[in-house]
């Protein structure tokens, strides 16, 4: 039996980063089917985007110096020599004293270096009156200004948001190598837990709701989920079912039962799945202290507290990071918190991170976080909440009116 | 030909709220397949959750007053009369001077009104030494404390997050009536636009990237998407293809071409789809001024600017709200912005809302928003960005160091 010291939230995140690596599988996917996948190999641009100099406005392609000195009161005059057709290379050159009509996105004719906006000139029977001067390069996007041939457009580990798909499409990339979709499995245990479909409960029973909340959260992170069902508080059965589900998934989540003995053997079941095993056993956090994090032969195993609301908060905090790392994402440090002012004094113990469910209310143009009263076992505290206020471990609570970071729930 | 006054962002949102209603279709779905759907009818609880008084800790069920006066130095003494089994109604009563072992979540035996935590007592061969007094109700969740039979648990229009699924599961609800999944269609137009799969471009051509970015965003909002392809700048063909796609979808998005005349007839094409037609034609916003919003026979039609980056920003701002309302969601006013400090002075015109792409960087414990330099046509400006800073229409820009609201991109 190993002994574990309870970890702080900060230590837990550091241990997660140290222990969790990308699952190995990659695949080549069609670009349009790759939203929210993680790029497994970098993408280098094979051509310039755009491939030619373009106008950013509707106007006239000109030589900039031909417009110098033009103003409302003293217009310049140019001869309209033609028109650029969209999607085609222009057949007219711009020479001294000439202008060519060009729509937004049109290809710049040879000889010009700027575009004068249609609002700043007037075509009077082929004579263009220019009311404003333009500088060289004005209203023009140069070839390669968006993406340069040869540059690394996206690094491995990048999450493909809609804009990344767009940038890849602009290069004509139809397939990308990404990390394969993960399978995440969840197994409930507890003598009192029955399937949520159970119509009538016997006294002492409750329905399994973690199967829906935990796997619901996981599927928000673009993974496939497998519900392993409910096992009774029995070491041998729990171990067997955990092993069966573990074999099918990339990440296993269990919650241990509450019966005498069950708490102790949840750790043993997790340890039995493979080495190196448990790396966090107990986190200095409220709610959710009895959390277990492990790696068994490269697969993360997460032991959640049984209370539904605690389980959700813990899984959102630590499970999301574990799954993103396992997906191969290179996590950039980005703000994921909004700020609000606390409506009440909330005490907390230094050395422990507290997570307070709150409702957000706007008063006089500011957001205020109103704590939701209720024990951590109550699922409705999360239903009523707009987010979770984080009181970090070095604080002794927060005061009324204080600005606090809130993890919003979508 | 109607004439339209350019609208402010605030006016545009008000007009969207006024003009867009939930699409009619509803369906009964399995609860576990209903994540992110919108509830179409309210749900009333048919039973209490929990259905019985439960312990929130491991400990001993007692009569609170039997512990009064107990302390570390002067423990009280009770007789251990039995044990509560998980998932079963206890067979032992708690009478004066008695205590019954109870695990977390266990059902309270008759006669007790509190639970003393295992950490605050000691079972010495059946004699329980109590080192702390407990108050009536302490460490107990009462029947109905989470959800009360007869109460409206969730209102129509509620988005089903994981926690809502959990609360419904706790009641044994297996099916819910939700608004059916929407179909959103997108049609590109422009003589210069070719399919993104095109391997080699002719001069003047660019690949269609809005099909991926706009439909990628839409699919983040739990809708099905249909890509209608690309039409040349020709009124009759554009109208026919728009009509065909309009017939298949609940919301149509088009982007008009840039050729001479194309800009004018995009409005005509949209108007031709049905009444009441266009309600916003031009928004005082940068980028994205030439945005068109319409309703044709109850279906929203959105005319986006052609520049990919402008199209994405406009669709994220206004398209998301349109689609959420169309999905039947009752949108609660909630903060969707984070705050950061601007690294540079950014001028803007009063009366116009500006949206500046930024990279977020942490310096000395604060988030700073660094504007991304680049014209609005460049897709890479969005690839490099972590979010969009909003400079509202009443401001003349923001100063270096000023706190600004940021719409984060996920």
Coordinates of C-alpha atoms in Angstrom, one line a residue, chain A residues 30-33 35-36 46-47 49-52 54-58 83 85-89 101 103-105 107 137 139-142 145-147 151 153-154 159 161-174 190-193 196-209 212-217 219-220 233 258-260 263 307 312 333-339 359-362 367 374-375 377-387 408-410, chain B residues 30-33 35-36 46-47 49-52 54-58 83 85-89 101 103-105 107 137 139-142 145-147 151 153-154 159 161-174 190-193 196-209 212-217 219-220 233 258-260 263 307 312 333-339 359-362 367 374-375 377-387 408-410:
Chain A
X30 CA -11.0 14.9 -45.1
X31 CA -10.6 18.6 -44.2
X32 CA -14.4 19.2 -44.0
X33 CA -14.7 16.4 -41.5
X35 CA -13.5 20.4 -37.2
X36 CA -12.1 20.3 -33.6
X46 CA 2.9 25.2 -50.8
X47 CA 1.7 28.4 -52.5
X49 CA -2.5 33.2 -50.6
X50 CA -3.7 35.2 -52.3
X51 CA -1.9 34.0 -55.4
X52 CA -2.0 37.4 -57.0
X54 CA -6.0 41.9 -55.3
X55 CA -8.1 44.9 -54.6
X56 CA -9.8 45.2 -51.2
X57 CA -12.4 47.6 -52.5
X58 CA -14.6 48.5 -55.5
X83 CA -12.5 46.9 -66.5
X85 CA -13.5 40.8 -64.7
X86 CA -13.8 38.8 -61.5
X87 CA -11.9 35.5 -61.6
X88 CA -9.9 36.4 -64.6
X89 CA -6.4 37.8 -65.3
X101 CA -12.3 49.6 -63.0
X103 CA -14.3 45.2 -58.1
X104 CA -13.4 44.0 -54.6
X105 CA -11.2 40.9 -54.8
X107 CA -6.8 40.9 -59.7
X137 CA -0.2 49.9 -51.9
X139 CA -6.5 49.2 -50.9
X140 CA -4.4 46.4 -52.2
X141 CA -3.6 42.9 -50.8
X142 CA -0.3 41.7 -52.1
X145 CA 0.2 38.7 -47.8
X146 CA -2.2 36.3 -46.1
X147 CA 0.0 33.1 -46.4
X151 CA 5.9 29.2 -44.2
X153 CA 0.9 27.7 -41.4
X154 CA -0.1 25.5 -38.5
X159 CA -6.9 22.5 -32.6
X161 CA -11.3 25.7 -35.3
X162 CA -13.4 27.0 -38.2
X163 CA -10.7 29.6 -39.1
X164 CA -8.0 26.9 -39.3
X165 CA -10.2 24.9 -41.6
X166 CA -10.6 28.1 -43.7
X167 CA -6.9 28.8 -43.9
X168 CA -6.2 25.2 -45.0
X169 CA -9.0 25.4 -47.6
X170 CA -7.4 28.6 -49.0
X171 CA -4.4 26.5 -49.8
X172 CA -6.4 23.8 -51.5
X173 CA -5.6 21.3 -48.8
X174 CA -8.3 18.6 -48.9
X190 CA -22.3 1.6 -5.8
X191 CA -24.9 -0.7 -4.2
X192 CA -27.4 2.2 -4.1
X193 CA -27.1 3.2 -7.8
X196 CA -31.6 6.2 -14.6
X197 CA -34.3 4.5 -16.7
X198 CA -35.6 2.8 -13.5
X199 CA -39.2 3.9 -13.2
X200 CA -39.8 3.3 -9.5
X201 CA -37.1 3.4 -6.9
X202 CA -36.9 1.2 -3.8
X203 CA -36.1 3.1 -0.6
X204 CA -32.4 3.8 -0.4
X205 CA -31.8 3.7 -4.2
X206 CA -30.9 6.6 -6.4
X207 CA -30.6 6.8 -10.2
X208 CA -27.2 7.0 -11.9
X209 CA -26.8 10.5 -13.2
X212 CA -25.1 11.4 -18.4
X213 CA -23.2 14.4 -16.8
X214 CA -19.7 13.0 -17.1
X215 CA -20.1 11.6 -20.6
X216 CA -22.0 14.7 -21.6
X217 CA -19.1 16.9 -20.6
X219 CA -18.6 14.6 -25.6
X220 CA -18.3 18.4 -25.6
X233 CA -19.7 -2.7 -4.5
X258 CA -19.6 4.3 -0.6
X259 CA -20.1 1.0 1.1
X260 CA -17.6 -0.1 3.8
X263 CA -13.5 3.4 -0.9
X307 CA -21.5 13.1 -5.6
X312 CA -18.8 17.3 -12.6
X333 CA -2.2 29.3 -21.8
X334 CA -5.3 31.4 -22.5
X335 CA -7.9 33.0 -20.2
X336 CA -10.8 30.8 -19.7
X337 CA -12.2 32.8 -16.8
X338 CA -14.6 35.8 -16.8
X339 CA -14.6 38.2 -13.9
X359 CA -25.6 32.6 -10.6
X360 CA -24.4 35.6 -12.6
X361 CA -26.6 38.7 -12.4
X362 CA -26.0 42.1 -14.0
X367 CA -21.6 41.2 -13.4
X374 CA -27.0 23.9 -1.5
X375 CA -24.9 20.9 -0.5
X377 CA -24.5 16.5 -3.6
X378 CA -27.3 18.5 -5.2
X379 CA -27.4 18.3 -9.0
X380 CA -29.8 21.3 -9.1
X381 CA -27.1 23.5 -7.8
X382 CA -25.3 23.1 -11.1
X383 CA -28.6 23.4 -13.1
X384 CA -29.1 26.8 -11.4
X385 CA -25.5 27.9 -11.9
X386 CA -24.0 30.0 -14.7
X387 CA -20.5 29.1 -13.6
X408 CA -18.4 29.8 -17.1
X409 CA -20.7 26.9 -18.0
X410 CA -21.9 27.0 -21.5
Chain B
X30 CA -34.1 9.8 -25.8
X31 CA -32.6 11.8 -22.9
X32 CA -29.0 10.5 -23.5
X33 CA -29.2 11.7 -27.2
X35 CA -27.2 17.1 -25.2
X36 CA -27.4 20.7 -26.4
X46 CA -43.1 13.9 -10.5
X47 CA -41.2 12.8 -7.4
X49 CA -35.0 13.9 -5.3
X50 CA -33.6 12.4 -3.3
X51 CA -36.6 10.2 -2.4
X52 CA -35.4 9.7 1.2
X54 CA -29.6 10.7 3.1
X55 CA -26.3 11.1 4.8
X56 CA -23.7 13.4 3.1
X57 CA -20.8 11.8 4.9
X58 CA -19.5 8.6 6.3
X83 CA -25.3 -0.5 10.2
X85 CA -26.5 -1.0 3.9
X86 CA -26.2 1.1 0.8
X87 CA -29.3 0.9 -1.5
X88 CA -31.5 -0.5 1.2
X89 CA -34.0 0.8 3.7
X101 CA -23.2 3.4 11.1
X103 CA -22.0 5.5 4.6
X104 CA -22.2 8.6 2.4
X105 CA -25.5 8.5 0.5
X107 CA -30.7 6.3 3.9
X137 CA -30.1 18.2 10.1
X139 CA -24.7 16.2 7.4
X140 CA -28.1 15.2 6.1
X141 CA -29.8 15.9 2.7
X142 CA -33.6 15.8 3.2
X145 CA -34.0 19.0 -1.0
X146 CA -32.5 18.7 -4.5
X147 CA -35.8 18.6 -6.4
X151 CA -42.0 21.9 -9.0
X153 CA -37.6 21.7 -12.9
X154 CA -36.8 23.2 -16.3
X159 CA -30.5 24.5 -23.4
X161 CA -26.2 21.1 -20.8
X162 CA -24.7 18.0 -19.1
X163 CA -26.1 19.1 -15.7
X164 CA -29.7 19.5 -17.1
X165 CA -29.4 15.9 -18.4
X166 CA -28.3 14.8 -15.0
X167 CA -31.1 16.5 -13.2
X168 CA -33.6 14.9 -15.6
X169 CA -32.0 11.5 -15.2
X170 CA -32.3 11.8 -11.4
X171 CA -36.1 11.9 -11.9
X172 CA -36.0 8.8 -14.2
X173 CA -37.0 10.8 -17.2
X174 CA -35.9 8.8 -20.3
X190 CA -18.8 35.0 -57.1
X191 CA -17.1 34.6 -60.5
X192 CA -13.7 34.4 -58.9
X193 CA -14.6 31.6 -56.4
X196 CA -11.4 24.6 -52.3
X197 CA -10.5 21.2 -53.6
X198 CA -9.2 22.9 -56.8
X199 CA -5.6 21.9 -57.1
X200 CA -4.2 24.6 -59.3
X201 CA -5.8 28.1 -59.6
X202 CA -5.9 30.2 -62.7
X203 CA -4.9 33.8 -62.2
X204 CA -7.7 35.8 -60.6
X205 CA -9.3 32.8 -58.9
X206 CA -9.5 32.1 -55.2
X207 CA -10.8 29.0 -53.3
X208 CA -14.1 29.1 -51.4
X209 CA -13.2 29.1 -47.7
X212 CA -15.8 25.6 -44.2
X213 CA -15.6 28.6 -41.8
X214 CA -19.3 29.5 -41.8
X215 CA -20.6 26.0 -41.7
X216 CA -17.9 25.1 -39.2
X217 CA -19.1 27.8 -36.8
X219 CA -22.0 23.2 -36.5
X220 CA -20.6 24.3 -33.2
X233 CA -22.5 36.1 -60.6
X258 CA -18.3 41.4 -56.2
X259 CA -18.9 41.7 -59.9
X260 CA -20.6 44.8 -61.2
X263 CA -24.0 43.6 -55.0
X307 CA -14.3 38.6 -47.2
X312 CA -16.8 34.9 -39.8
X333 CA -28.4 37.6 -20.7
X334 CA -25.0 36.2 -19.5
X335 CA -21.5 37.5 -19.8
X336 CA -19.8 36.0 -22.9
X337 CA -16.9 38.4 -22.8
X338 CA -13.6 38.2 -20.9
X339 CA -11.6 41.4 -20.1
X359 CA -3.8 37.8 -29.6
X360 CA -4.0 37.5 -25.7
X361 CA -0.8 37.5 -23.8
X362 CA -0.2 37.3 -20.1
X367 CA -4.2 39.5 -19.8
X374 CA -3.8 42.7 -41.3
X375 CA -6.6 43.6 -43.6
X377 CA -9.8 39.9 -46.0
X378 CA -7.0 37.9 -44.4
X379 CA -8.1 34.5 -43.0
X380 CA -4.8 34.2 -41.1
X381 CA -5.7 37.2 -38.9
X382 CA -8.3 34.9 -37.4
X383 CA -6.0 31.9 -37.3
X384 CA -3.6 34.0 -35.2
X385 CA -6.3 35.5 -33.0
X386 CA -7.5 34.3 -29.6
X387 CA -10.5 36.5 -29.7
X408 CA -13.0 34.6 -27.0
X409 CA -12.6 32.1 -29.8
X410 CA -12.6 28.6 -28.6

